[in-house]
Short mmCIF file of C-alpha atoms and ligand atoms in Angstrom, two decimals:
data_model
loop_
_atom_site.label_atom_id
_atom_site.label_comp_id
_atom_site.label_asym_id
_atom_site.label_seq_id
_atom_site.Cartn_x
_atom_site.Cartn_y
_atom_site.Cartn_z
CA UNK A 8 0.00 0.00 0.00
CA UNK A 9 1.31 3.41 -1.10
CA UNK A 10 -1.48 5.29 0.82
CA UNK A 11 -1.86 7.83 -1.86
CA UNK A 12 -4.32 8.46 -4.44
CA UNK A 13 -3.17 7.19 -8.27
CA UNK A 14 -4.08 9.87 -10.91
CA UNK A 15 -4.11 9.65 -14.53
CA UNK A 16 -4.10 13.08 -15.82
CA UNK A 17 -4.40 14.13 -19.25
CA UNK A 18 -3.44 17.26 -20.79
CA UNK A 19 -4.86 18.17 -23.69
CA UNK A 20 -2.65 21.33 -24.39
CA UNK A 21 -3.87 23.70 -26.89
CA UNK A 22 -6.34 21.31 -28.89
CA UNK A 23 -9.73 20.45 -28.69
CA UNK A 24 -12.92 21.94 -29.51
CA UNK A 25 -16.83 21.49 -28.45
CA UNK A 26 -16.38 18.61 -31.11
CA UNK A 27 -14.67 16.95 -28.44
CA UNK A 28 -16.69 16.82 -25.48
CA UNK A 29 -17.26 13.22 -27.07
CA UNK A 30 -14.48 11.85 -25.96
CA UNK A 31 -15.08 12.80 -22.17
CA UNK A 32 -18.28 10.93 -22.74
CA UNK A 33 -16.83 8.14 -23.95
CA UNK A 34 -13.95 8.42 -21.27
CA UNK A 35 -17.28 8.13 -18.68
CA UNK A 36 -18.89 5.24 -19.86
CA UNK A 37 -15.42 3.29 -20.63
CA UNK A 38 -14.71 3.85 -16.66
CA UNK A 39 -18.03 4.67 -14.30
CA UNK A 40 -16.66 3.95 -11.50
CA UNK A 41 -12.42 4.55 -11.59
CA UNK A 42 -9.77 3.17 -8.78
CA UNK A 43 -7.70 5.74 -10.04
CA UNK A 44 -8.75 9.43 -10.22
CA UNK A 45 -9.36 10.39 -13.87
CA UNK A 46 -8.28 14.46 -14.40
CA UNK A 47 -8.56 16.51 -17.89
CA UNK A 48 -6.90 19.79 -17.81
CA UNK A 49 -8.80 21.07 -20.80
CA UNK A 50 -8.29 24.56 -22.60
CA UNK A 51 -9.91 26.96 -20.24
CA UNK A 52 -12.24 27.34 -23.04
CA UNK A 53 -14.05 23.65 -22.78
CA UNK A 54 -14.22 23.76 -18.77
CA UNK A 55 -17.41 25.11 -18.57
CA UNK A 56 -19.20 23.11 -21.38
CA UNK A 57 -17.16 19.37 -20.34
CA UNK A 58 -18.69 20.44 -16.25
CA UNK A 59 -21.58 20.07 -17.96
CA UNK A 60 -20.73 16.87 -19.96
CA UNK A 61 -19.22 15.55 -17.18
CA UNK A 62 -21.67 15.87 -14.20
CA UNK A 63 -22.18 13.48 -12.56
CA UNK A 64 -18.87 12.06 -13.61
CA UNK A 65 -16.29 10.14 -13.06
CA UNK A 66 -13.85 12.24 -14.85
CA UNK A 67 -12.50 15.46 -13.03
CA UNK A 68 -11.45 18.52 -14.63
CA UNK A 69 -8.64 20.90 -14.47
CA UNK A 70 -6.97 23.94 -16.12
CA UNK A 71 -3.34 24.45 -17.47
CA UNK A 72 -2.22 27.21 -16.14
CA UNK A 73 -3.73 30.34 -13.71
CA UNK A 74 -2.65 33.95 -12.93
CA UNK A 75 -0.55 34.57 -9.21
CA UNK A 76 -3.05 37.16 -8.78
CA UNK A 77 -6.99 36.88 -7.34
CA UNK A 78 -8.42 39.27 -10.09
CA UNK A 79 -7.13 42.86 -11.48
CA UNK A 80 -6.01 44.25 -15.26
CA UNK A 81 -4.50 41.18 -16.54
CA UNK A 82 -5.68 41.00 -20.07
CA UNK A 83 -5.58 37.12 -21.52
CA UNK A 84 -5.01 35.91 -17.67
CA UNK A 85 -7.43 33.44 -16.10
CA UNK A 86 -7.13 33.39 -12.44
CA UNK A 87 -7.52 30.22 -9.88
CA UNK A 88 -10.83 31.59 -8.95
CA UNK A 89 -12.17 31.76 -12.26
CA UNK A 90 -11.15 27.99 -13.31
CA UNK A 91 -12.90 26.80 -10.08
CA UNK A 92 -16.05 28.66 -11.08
CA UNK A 93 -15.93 27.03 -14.42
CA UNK A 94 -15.52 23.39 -13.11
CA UNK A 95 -11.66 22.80 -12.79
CA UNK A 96 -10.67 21.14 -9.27
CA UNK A 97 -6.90 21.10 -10.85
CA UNK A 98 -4.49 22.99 -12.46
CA UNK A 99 -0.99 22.69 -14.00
CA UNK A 100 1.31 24.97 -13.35
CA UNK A 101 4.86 25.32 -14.66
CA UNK A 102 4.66 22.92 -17.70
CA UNK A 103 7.92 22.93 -19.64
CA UNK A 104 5.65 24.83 -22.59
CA UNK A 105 5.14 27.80 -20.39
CA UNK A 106 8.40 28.10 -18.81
CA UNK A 107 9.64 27.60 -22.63
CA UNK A 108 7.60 29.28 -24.25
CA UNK A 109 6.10 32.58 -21.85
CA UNK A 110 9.58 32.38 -20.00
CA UNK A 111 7.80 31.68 -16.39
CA UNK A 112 10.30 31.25 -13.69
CA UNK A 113 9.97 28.83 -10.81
CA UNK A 114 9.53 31.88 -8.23
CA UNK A 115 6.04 32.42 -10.76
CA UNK A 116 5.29 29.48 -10.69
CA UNK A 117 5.13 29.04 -6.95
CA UNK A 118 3.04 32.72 -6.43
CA UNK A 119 0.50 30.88 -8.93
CA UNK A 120 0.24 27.89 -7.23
CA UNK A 121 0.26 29.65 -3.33
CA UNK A 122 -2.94 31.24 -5.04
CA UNK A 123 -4.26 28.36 -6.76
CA UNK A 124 -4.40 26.73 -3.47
CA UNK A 125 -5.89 29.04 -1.67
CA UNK A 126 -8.35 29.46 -4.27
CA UNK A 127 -9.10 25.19 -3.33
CA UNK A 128 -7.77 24.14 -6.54
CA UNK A 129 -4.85 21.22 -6.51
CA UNK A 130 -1.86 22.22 -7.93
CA UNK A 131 0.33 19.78 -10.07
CA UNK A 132 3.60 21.34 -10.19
CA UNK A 133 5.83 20.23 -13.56
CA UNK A 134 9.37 20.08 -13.09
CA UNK A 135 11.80 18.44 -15.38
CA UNK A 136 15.44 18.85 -17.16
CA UNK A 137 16.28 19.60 -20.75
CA UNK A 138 18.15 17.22 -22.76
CA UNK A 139 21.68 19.27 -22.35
CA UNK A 140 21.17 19.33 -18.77
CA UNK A 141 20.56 15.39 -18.50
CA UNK A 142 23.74 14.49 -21.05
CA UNK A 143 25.59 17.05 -18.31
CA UNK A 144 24.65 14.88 -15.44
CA UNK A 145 22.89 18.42 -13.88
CA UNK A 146 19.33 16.70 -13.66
CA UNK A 147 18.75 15.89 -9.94
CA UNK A 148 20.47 19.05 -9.16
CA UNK A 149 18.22 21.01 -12.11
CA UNK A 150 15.45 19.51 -10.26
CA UNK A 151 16.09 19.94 -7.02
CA UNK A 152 15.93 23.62 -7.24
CA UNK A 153 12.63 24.08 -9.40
CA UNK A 154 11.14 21.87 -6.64
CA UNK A 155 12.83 24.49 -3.51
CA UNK A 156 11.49 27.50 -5.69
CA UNK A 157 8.16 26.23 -7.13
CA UNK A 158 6.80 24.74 -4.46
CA UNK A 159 4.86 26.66 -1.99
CA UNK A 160 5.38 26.51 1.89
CA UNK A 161 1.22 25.64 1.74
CA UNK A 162 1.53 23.03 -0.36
CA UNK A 163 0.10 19.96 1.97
CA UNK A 164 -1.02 16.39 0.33
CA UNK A 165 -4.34 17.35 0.06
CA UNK A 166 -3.22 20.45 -3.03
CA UNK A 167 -0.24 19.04 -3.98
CA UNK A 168 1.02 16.93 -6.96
CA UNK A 169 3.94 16.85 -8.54
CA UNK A 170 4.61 15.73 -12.05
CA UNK A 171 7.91 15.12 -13.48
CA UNK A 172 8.19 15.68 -16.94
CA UNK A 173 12.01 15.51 -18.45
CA UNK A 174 11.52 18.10 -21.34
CA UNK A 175 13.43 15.61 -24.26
CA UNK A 176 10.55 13.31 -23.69
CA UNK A 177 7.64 15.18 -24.09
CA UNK A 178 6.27 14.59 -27.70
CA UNK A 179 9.61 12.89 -28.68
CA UNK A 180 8.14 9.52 -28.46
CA UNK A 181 10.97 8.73 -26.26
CA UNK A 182 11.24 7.96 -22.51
CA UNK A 183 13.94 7.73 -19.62
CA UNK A 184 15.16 4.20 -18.61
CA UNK A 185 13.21 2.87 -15.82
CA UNK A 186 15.96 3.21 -13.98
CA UNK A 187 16.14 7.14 -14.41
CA UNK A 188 12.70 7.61 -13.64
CA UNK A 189 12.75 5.53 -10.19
CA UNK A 190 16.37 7.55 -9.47
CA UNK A 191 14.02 11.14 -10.17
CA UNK A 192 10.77 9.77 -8.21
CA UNK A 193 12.59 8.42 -5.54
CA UNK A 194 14.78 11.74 -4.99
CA UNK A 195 11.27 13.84 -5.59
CA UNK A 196 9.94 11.99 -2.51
CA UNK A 197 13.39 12.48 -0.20
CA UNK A 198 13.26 16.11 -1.31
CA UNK A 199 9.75 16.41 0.03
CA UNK A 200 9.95 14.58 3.06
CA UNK A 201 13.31 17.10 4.10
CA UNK A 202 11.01 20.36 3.22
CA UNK A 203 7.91 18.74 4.93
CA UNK A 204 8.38 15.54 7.27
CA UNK A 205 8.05 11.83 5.63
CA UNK A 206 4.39 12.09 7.00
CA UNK A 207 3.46 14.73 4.59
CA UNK A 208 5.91 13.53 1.92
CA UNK A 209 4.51 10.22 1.63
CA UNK A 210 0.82 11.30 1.15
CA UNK A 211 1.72 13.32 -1.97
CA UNK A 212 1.68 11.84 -5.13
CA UNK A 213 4.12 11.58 -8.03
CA UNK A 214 3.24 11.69 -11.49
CA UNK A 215 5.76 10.60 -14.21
CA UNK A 216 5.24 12.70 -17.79
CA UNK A 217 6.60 12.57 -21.57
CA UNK A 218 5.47 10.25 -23.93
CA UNK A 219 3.76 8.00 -21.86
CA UNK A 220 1.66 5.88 -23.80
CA UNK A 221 -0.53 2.14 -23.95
CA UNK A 222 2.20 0.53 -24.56
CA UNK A 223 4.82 1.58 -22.49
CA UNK A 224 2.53 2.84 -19.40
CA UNK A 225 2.38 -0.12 -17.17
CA UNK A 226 6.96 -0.51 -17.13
CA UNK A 227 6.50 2.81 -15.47
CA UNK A 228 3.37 2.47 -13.19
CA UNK A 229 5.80 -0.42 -11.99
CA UNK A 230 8.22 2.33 -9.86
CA UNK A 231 7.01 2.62 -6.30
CA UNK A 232 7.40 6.34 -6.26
CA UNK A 233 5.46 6.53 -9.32
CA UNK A 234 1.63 7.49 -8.47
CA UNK A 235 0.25 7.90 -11.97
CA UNK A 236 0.70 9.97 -15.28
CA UNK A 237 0.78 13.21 -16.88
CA UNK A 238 -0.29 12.44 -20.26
CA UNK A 239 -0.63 14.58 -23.31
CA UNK A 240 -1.10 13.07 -26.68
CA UNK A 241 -2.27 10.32 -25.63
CA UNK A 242 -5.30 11.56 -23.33
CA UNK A 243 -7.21 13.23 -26.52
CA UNK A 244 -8.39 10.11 -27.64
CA UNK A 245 -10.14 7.90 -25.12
CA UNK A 246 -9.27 4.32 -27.02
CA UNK A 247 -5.59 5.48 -26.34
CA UNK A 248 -6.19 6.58 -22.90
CA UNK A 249 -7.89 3.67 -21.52
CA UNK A 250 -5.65 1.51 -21.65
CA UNK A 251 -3.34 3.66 -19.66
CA UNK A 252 -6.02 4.28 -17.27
CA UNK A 253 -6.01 0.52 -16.53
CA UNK A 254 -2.66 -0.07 -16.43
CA UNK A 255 -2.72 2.48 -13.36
CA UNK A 256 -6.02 0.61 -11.83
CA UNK A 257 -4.04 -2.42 -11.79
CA UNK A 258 -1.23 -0.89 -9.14
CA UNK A 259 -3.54 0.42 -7.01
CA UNK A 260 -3.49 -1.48 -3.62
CA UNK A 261 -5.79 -2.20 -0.66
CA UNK A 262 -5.06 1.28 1.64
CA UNK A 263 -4.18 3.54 -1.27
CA UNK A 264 -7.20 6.29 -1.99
CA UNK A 265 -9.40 5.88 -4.32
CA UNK A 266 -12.29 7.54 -6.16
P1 PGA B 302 3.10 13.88 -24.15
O1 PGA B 302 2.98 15.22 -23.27
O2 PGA B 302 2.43 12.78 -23.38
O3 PGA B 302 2.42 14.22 -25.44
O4 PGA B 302 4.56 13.62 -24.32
C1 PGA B 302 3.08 15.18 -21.87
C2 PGA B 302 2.98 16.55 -21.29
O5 PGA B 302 3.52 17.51 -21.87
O6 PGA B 302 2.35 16.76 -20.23
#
């Protein structure tokens, strides 16, 4: 028993239309009744719509990203408050795309998710290393300070997950060894338990993300420190996330949360 809850979260990134609330249907009736909690962070632009879909479902929704700020003149932004109103009990914050691609910094990252959480929304923090950093043998160090800076001092088990998502394997296709991953999960959980106490630590759960997919989903369920996945392309399509869905059903044991 691992005591935590297993997630399978899918992130569907920028695609996806009302076209595709289909899929969340079919997600429902593939799984009525999950062992594993079932999360789509959806563009903020389906949240309201897939609530609607969803209710009363099976599947939980989240954003991809939130403002550090409760409301104001933020033009574009979408704050914590405003996902929760639309039907998102998640969010990601600090995916590799943002801090790629809208240059967010870990200290961001963490004022978003201090207000995320108090907003009641569970954060799942993305960390990760580039390709460069892994072939330099930086990456536990690389990770170990996007976890002290991105974290929040609220974070508690309850609003906290935290996905890690080496950058070279997200859309690549390609994946660390198994070995890497357990090396990166189990340091994730020794890092925790320092800032927090191994009570605390040990209720929070780990995803693994980057290219996880049917058929390479249950190798990495197999880690202890694993707790589920972030998954991108394959969570649009619910024939491809199924099977990844069950993979993760079949780890969970007698003690570990469910529903
Ligand atoms: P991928 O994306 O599964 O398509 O590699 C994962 C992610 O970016 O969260």
């Amino acid at each position: 028993m691992t005591g935590r809850r297993k997630l399978a979260v899918g992130n569907w990134k920028m695609h996806g239309t009302r076209d595709s609330l289909g899929e969340i249907d079919a997600l429902m009736q593939a799984h009525p009744a999950p062992r594993a909690r079932i999360v789509l962070c959806l563009p903020a632009t389906l949240l309201h719509a897939a609530s609607i879909h969803a209710a009363p479902s099976s599947v939980w929704l989240g954003g991809q990203d939130c403002h550090a700020g409760i409301k104001g003149a933020h033009t574009g932004d979408i704050s914590a408050g405003m996902l929760r109103d639309a039907g998102a009990g998640y969010v990601i914050l600090g995916h590799s795309e943002r801090r790629e691609n809208h240059g967010e910094t870990s200290e961001e990252v963490r004022a978003k998710a201090r207000t995320a959480q108090a907003e009641g929304l569970v954060t799942i923090i993305c960390v990760g290393e580039s390709l460069a950093q892994r072939e330099a043998a930086n990456t536990l160090d690389i990770i170990g300070a996007q976890m002290d800076l991105s974290v929040p001092d609220t974070s508690t088990p309850e609003n906290l997950i935290v996905a890690y998502e080496p950058i070279w394997a997200i859309g690549t296709g390609r994946i660390p060894s198994f070995e890497q991953i357990v090396e990166v999960h189990d340091f994730l959980r020794k890092d925790l338990a320092e800032r927090f106490g191994d009570k605390v630590a040990s209720g929070i759960s780990l995803l693994y993300g980057g290219s996880v997919k049917p058929d390479n989903a249950a190798t990495i369920f197999a880690a202890e420190n694993v707790d589920g996945a972030l998954v991108g392309g394959a969570s649009l399509r619910e024939a491809d996330f199924t099977p990844i869905i069950h993979a993760l059903e079949s780890t969970v044991l007698p003690g570990d949360i469910t529903g």
